[in-house]
Structure formats: structure tokens, C-alpha cells
Amino acid sequence: MNIAADVAAAMDDLGLGDEFSYDDLLAAMQSRQERPLTIVDCAELPPREGINALWLPTERVDVVLCVPTDSALHRQQFVLHELAHMLLNHGDDLLVDPCDVLFPDIPPATLRRLLRRQHLDTEPEILAEALADRLAAAIRGSAAHESRFSEIFG
Ligand SMILES: [Zn+2]
């Protein structure tokens, strides 16, 4: 596993450069996936180590479930981790039935199947976390840039 190379390749694939806003990223992901992306608060996610969000890919929509949080920054971080899985094509083997993701009732069997993948020390998780950090840095860079801009011109 070469994390730096894989993260760099995923950033290239994204095609947004080194700095971009969170909204730009969400838009780019939807055109890349060729389907809409929905982010839904889900209090039913089991509070286990590191499980703050889940990505449910379906043929018609990508759903990201998030543990509810008051912190916009935490929420963004949870979502970035799932977007990283998307960018790394980690979901290809996990397409779920759209009927399974009618909220708020996720069948326990579906949830278990998805959660089984969530072991933080596996290669896909390490890679997704590294890419999520890279995405967060790009968004921070863009935000810093914006505020400098408004200091000068605002
Ligand atoms: Zn993950």
C-alpha cells in the first residue's frame, strides 16, 4: 500500500486542484457518480469506535448517513470520510437496494452488512482517512483564501 500515491491519484481523479470548497466537492462527486448525493442524519447508527457515518450506494442515489452532531465541522469530516471511500471506488461491491434505504428504517441485516466493513485498521479505512484529511486540507485552504479575499475586497 502506498498511501501517498493513492491519495494523490484520487485527488487527480477528482480534478478540482489543490483548493476547493465543500460545495464544489459535493457537486463534483455527484457528477462523477452520475447520481445525486443525499446526506441524512441518522441517530440509529450504533455508537461504536469510529463509526460516525455510512455510505449507502444505490443505483439511483448515494446516501451518506451521519450521526447527528451540533458541530458543522465534525459533520463535514464524517462526510469527507465517506466521500473518500466513493473516490477510491470502495463501494463497487456493496450496492444496496434503494428500498433498503427508506428512512429512518434501515433493516438491521443491511446495517450489519455495511458495518462489517468498518474496521478502522484495514487498508481501505486507512486510505479513506488519509484522503479525507487531504480533502479537509483543500477545503481549509479554500476557506482561508476566501477570507483573505474578503479582507482585501470585502
Ligand atoms: Zn470508512
Short mmCIF file of N, CA, C and O in Angstrom, two decimals, residues 44-54 56 94 108-120 125:
data_model
loop_
_atom_site.label_atom_id
_atom_site.label_comp_id
_atom_site.label_asym_id
_atom_site.label_seq_id
_atom_site.Cartn_x
_atom_site.Cartn_y
_atom_site.Cartn_z
N GLU A 44 -29.64 6.39 14.54
CA GLU A 44 -29.61 4.95 14.82
C GLU A 44 -28.27 4.29 14.53
O GLU A 44 -28.11 3.10 14.77
N LEU A 45 -27.34 5.04 13.99
CA LEU A 45 -26.03 4.44 13.79
C LEU A 45 -25.47 4.04 15.15
O LEU A 45 -25.47 4.84 16.08
N PRO A 46 -25.02 2.82 15.26
CA PRO A 46 -24.54 2.38 16.56
C PRO A 46 -23.29 3.14 16.97
O PRO A 46 -22.37 3.31 16.18
N PRO A 47 -23.28 3.62 18.20
CA PRO A 47 -22.12 4.39 18.66
C PRO A 47 -20.93 3.50 18.96
O PRO A 47 -20.67 3.14 20.10
N ARG A 48 -20.24 3.10 17.91
CA ARG A 48 -19.04 2.28 18.10
C ARG A 48 -17.83 3.08 17.69
O ARG A 48 -17.97 4.13 17.08
N GLU A 49 -16.68 2.57 18.01
CA GLU A 49 -15.47 3.34 17.71
C GLU A 49 -15.41 3.72 16.24
O GLU A 49 -15.49 2.89 15.36
N GLY A 50 -15.31 5.00 16.02
CA GLY A 50 -15.03 5.49 14.69
C GLY A 50 -16.19 5.45 13.72
O GLY A 50 -16.05 5.86 12.58
N ILE A 51 -17.35 4.95 14.13
CA ILE A 51 -18.45 4.89 13.17
C ILE A 51 -19.35 6.10 13.33
O ILE A 51 -20.21 6.14 14.20
N ASN A 52 -19.09 7.08 12.49
CA ASN A 52 -19.84 8.32 12.56
C ASN A 52 -20.70 8.52 11.34
O ASN A 52 -21.54 9.41 11.31
N ALA A 53 -20.44 7.71 10.33
CA ALA A 53 -21.19 7.87 9.09
C ALA A 53 -21.09 6.58 8.29
O ALA A 53 -20.21 5.75 8.51
N LEU A 54 -22.03 6.44 7.38
CA LEU A 54 -22.04 5.28 6.48
C LEU A 54 -22.45 5.74 5.10
O LEU A 54 -23.32 6.59 4.96
N LEU A 56 -24.22 4.59 1.71
CA LEU A 56 -25.07 3.56 1.11
C LEU A 56 -25.21 3.86 -0.37
O LEU A 56 -25.99 4.72 -0.77
N LEU A 94 -20.83 -3.16 -3.04
CA LEU A 94 -21.72 -3.01 -1.89
C LEU A 94 -23.01 -2.29 -2.21
O LEU A 94 -23.72 -1.85 -1.33
N PRO A 108 -31.91 -4.11 10.02
CA PRO A 108 -30.72 -4.48 10.80
C PRO A 108 -29.73 -5.30 9.99
O PRO A 108 -28.52 -5.12 10.13
N ALA A 109 -30.22 -6.17 9.10
CA ALA A 109 -29.31 -7.01 8.33
C ALA A 109 -28.45 -6.16 7.39
O ALA A 109 -27.25 -6.40 7.23
N THR A 110 -29.07 -5.16 6.78
CA THR A 110 -28.33 -4.26 5.90
C THR A 110 -27.28 -3.50 6.69
O THR A 110 -26.12 -3.38 6.28
N LEU A 111 -27.71 -3.01 7.84
CA LEU A 111 -26.80 -2.24 8.69
C LEU A 111 -25.61 -3.11 9.10
O LEU A 111 -24.45 -2.68 9.04
N ARG A 112 -25.89 -4.34 9.49
CA ARG A 112 -24.81 -5.24 9.91
C ARG A 112 -23.83 -5.49 8.77
O ARG A 112 -22.63 -5.49 8.95
N ARG A 113 -24.40 -5.71 7.59
CA ARG A 113 -23.56 -5.98 6.42
C ARG A 113 -22.60 -4.81 6.15
O ARG A 113 -21.43 -4.97 5.87
N LEU A 114 -23.18 -3.60 6.27
CA LEU A 114 -22.36 -2.42 6.00
C LEU A 114 -21.34 -2.19 7.11
O LEU A 114 -20.21 -1.81 6.85
N LEU A 115 -21.77 -2.43 8.33
CA LEU A 115 -20.88 -2.15 9.46
C LEU A 115 -19.72 -3.12 9.52
O LEU A 115 -18.66 -2.81 10.05
N ARG A 116 -19.92 -4.29 8.97
CA ARG A 116 -18.85 -5.28 8.98
C ARG A 116 -17.60 -4.75 8.27
O ARG A 116 -16.50 -5.17 8.53
N ARG A 117 -17.84 -3.82 7.37
CA ARG A 117 -16.71 -3.26 6.63
C ARG A 117 -15.94 -2.24 7.44
O ARG A 117 -14.86 -1.82 7.05
N GLN A 118 -16.54 -1.78 8.51
CA GLN A 118 -15.97 -0.63 9.20
C GLN A 118 -14.95 -1.02 10.26
O GLN A 118 -15.18 -0.86 11.44
N HIS A 119 -13.87 -1.56 9.84
CA HIS A 119 -12.78 -1.83 10.78
C HIS A 119 -11.68 -0.83 10.50
O HIS A 119 -11.14 -0.79 9.40
N LEU A 120 -11.38 -0.04 11.50
CA LEU A 120 -10.58 1.13 11.23
C LEU A 120 -9.14 0.86 10.82
O LEU A 120 -8.50 1.71 10.24
N GLU A 125 -9.82 1.61 5.07
CA GLU A 125 -10.13 2.64 6.06
C GLU A 125 -8.97 3.61 6.26
O GLU A 125 -9.16 4.82 6.39
#
